[in-house]
Coordinates of C-alpha atoms in Angstrom, one line a residue:
X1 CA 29.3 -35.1 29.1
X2 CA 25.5 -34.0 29.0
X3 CA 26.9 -30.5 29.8
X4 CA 28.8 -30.2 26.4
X5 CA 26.4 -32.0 24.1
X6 CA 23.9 -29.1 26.1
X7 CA 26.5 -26.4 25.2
X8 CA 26.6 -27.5 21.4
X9 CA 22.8 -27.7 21.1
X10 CA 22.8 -24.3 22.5
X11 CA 25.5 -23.2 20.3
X12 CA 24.1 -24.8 16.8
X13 CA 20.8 -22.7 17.8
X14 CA 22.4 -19.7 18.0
X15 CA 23.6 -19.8 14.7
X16 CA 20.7 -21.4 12.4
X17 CA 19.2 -18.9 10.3
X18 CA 16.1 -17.0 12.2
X19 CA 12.7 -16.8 11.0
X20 CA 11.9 -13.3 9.7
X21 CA 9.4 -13.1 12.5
X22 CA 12.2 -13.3 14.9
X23 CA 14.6 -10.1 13.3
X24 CA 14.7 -7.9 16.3
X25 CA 16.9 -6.5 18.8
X26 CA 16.5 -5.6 22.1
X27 CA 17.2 -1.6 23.6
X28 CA 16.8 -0.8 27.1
X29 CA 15.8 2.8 27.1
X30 CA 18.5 5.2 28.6
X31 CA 17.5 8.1 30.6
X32 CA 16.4 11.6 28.4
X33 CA 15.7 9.0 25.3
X34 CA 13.2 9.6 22.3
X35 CA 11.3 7.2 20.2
X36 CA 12.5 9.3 17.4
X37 CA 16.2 9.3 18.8
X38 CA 16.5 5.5 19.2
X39 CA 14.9 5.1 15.7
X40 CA 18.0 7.8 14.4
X41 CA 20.4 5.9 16.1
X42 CA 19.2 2.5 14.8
X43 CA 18.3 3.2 11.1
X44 CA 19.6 6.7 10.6
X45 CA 16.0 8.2 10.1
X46 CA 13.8 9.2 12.8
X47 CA 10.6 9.0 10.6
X48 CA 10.4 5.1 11.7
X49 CA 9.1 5.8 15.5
X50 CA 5.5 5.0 14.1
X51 CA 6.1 1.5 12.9
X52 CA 8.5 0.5 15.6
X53 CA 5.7 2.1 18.3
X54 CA 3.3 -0.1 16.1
X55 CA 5.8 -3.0 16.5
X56 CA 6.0 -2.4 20.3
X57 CA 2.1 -2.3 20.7
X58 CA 2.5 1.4 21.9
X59 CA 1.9 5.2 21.1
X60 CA 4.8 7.0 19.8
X61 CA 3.5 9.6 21.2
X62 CA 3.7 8.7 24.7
X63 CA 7.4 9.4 26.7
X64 CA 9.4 6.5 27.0
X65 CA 10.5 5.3 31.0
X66 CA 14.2 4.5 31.2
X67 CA 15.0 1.3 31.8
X68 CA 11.8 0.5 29.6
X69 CA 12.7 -2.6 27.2
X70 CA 11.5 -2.2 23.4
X71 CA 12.2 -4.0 20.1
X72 CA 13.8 -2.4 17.5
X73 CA 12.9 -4.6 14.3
X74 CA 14.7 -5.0 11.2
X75 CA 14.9 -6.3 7.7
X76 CA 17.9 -8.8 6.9
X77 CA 19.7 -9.2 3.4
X78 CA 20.0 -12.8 3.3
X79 CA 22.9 -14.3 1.2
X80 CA 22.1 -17.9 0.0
X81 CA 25.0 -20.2 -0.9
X82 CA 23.1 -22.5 -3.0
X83 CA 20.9 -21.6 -6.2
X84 CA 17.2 -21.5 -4.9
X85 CA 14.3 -20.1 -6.4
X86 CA 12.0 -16.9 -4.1
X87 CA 9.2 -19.8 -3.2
X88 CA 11.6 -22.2 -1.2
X89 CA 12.8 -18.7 0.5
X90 CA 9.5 -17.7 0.5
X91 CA 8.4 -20.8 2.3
X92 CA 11.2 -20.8 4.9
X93 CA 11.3 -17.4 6.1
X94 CA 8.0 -16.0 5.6
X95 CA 5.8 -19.0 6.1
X96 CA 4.8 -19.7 2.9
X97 CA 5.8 -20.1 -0.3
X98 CA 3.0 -18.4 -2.3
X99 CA 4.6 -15.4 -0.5
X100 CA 7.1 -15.1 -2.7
X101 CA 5.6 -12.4 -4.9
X102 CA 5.8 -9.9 -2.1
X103 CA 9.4 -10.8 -2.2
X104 CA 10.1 -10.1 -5.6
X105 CA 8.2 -6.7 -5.7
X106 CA 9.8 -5.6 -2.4
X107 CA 13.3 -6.4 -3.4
X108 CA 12.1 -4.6 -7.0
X109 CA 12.8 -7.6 -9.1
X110 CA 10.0 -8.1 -11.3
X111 CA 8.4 -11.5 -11.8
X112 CA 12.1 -13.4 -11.3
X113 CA 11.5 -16.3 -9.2
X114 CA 15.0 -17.8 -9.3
X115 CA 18.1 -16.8 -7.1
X116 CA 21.4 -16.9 -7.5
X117 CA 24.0 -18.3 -5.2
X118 CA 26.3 -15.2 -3.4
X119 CA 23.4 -12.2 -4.4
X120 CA 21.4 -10.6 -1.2
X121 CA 18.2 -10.6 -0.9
X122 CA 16.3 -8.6 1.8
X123 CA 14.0 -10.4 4.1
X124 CA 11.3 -8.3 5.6
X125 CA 10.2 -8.3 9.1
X126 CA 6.0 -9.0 9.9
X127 CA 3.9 -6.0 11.5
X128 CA 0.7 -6.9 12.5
X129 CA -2.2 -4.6 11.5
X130 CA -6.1 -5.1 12.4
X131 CA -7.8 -3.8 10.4
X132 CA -9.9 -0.2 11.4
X133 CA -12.9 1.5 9.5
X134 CA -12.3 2.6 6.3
X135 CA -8.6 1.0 6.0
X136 CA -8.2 -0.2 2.3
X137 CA -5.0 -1.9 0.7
X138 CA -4.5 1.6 -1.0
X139 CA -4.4 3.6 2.7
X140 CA -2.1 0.9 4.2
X141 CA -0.1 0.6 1.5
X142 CA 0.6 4.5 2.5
X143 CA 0.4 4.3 5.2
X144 CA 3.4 1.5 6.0
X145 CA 4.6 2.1 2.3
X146 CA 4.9 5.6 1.6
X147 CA 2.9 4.7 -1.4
X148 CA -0.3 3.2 -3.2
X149 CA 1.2 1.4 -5.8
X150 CA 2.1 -1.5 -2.9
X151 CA -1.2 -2.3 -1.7
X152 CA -1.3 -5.9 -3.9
X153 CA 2.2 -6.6 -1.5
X154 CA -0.3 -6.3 1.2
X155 CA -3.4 -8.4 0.0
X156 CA -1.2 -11.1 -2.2
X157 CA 0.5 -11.2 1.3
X158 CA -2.4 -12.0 3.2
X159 CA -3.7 -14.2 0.1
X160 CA -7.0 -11.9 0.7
X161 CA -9.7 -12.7 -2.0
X162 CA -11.5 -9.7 -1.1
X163 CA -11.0 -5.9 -3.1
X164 CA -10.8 -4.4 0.9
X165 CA -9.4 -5.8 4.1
X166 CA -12.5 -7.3 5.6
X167 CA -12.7 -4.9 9.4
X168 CA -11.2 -6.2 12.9
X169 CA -9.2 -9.1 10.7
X170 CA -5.6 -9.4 11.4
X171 CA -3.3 -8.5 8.6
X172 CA 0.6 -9.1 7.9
X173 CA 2.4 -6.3 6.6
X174 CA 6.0 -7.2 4.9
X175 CA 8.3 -4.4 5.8
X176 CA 12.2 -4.0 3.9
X177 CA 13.0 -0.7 4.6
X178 CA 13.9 -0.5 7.7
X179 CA 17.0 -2.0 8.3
X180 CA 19.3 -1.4 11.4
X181 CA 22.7 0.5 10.2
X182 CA 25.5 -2.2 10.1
X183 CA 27.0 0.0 13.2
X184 CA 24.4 -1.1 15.4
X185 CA 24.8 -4.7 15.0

């Protein structure tokens, strides 16, 4: 009896919706594998072995040691069955819900805080960042981004009151595009 009420609990976890903290998987490096490889094979673009190192707390410079286990991170599209609005999603995936601006610029949907039942939205994944000399919102914006034009995702993310991140503080950066190819999961 106490074995299957166990095996449901264990079963009802495994399929509650994860926290966007938690969107990973797991790779055991293989013998003769790259950073840049596993990040080809995962995402179909190599150019991602920094911010996976970054995830991993590691150089991406340094050779990987088969049989080595890493995370290989990854945004979700989430598909809500009820109408909600990008603050209650905000609030249950990423924390809180004055997040939810980050969400609507990084799914590119303007100042739309409503969502509608059956439409995906992408959740990001959270890399950690402290902050170095000289970093501003603009540079890591680039730097994780591609782009300037994201550093308010950054400081509205970190609800930062300040024009620059203040140096050796711990910052959140929201990452969508990288998402593992549908292959891979």
């Amino acid at each position: 009896m106490i074995r299957h009420a166990l095996s449901a609990l264990v079963l009802t976890l495994l399929f509650l919706p994860a926290p966007a903290a938690a969107q990973r998987v797991l790779h055991r490096v293989r013998f003769g594998e790259t950073l840049p490889g596993i990040c080809q094979a995962y995402y179909g673009d190599d150019a991602a072995a920094p911010l996976v190192a970054e995830a991993n707390g590691f150089d991406p410079t340094r050779p990987l040691r088969a049989g080595e286990v890493m995370r290989v991170p990854t945004a979700v599209a989430f598909t809500p069955q009820e109408a909600t609005t990008l603050e209650q999603l905000a609030a249950r995936f990423l924390g809180d819900r004055r997040r939810w601006k980050a969400l609507a610029v990084l799914n590119k949907l303007g100042r739309k805080k409503a969502w509608r039942p059956g439409k995906a939205l992408l959740l990001p994944f959270v890399l950690g960042h402290t902050v170095a000399a000289g970093d501003s919102y603009a540079e890591l914006a680039r730097r994780y981004y591609g782009g300037a034009k994201y550093a308010s995702v950054i400081s509205t993310f970190n609800f930062a009151t300040a024009a620059k991140p203040t140096y050796g503080t711990q910052l959140e950066i929201p990452i969508v595009h990288l998402q593992i190819t549908a292959e891979k999961l």
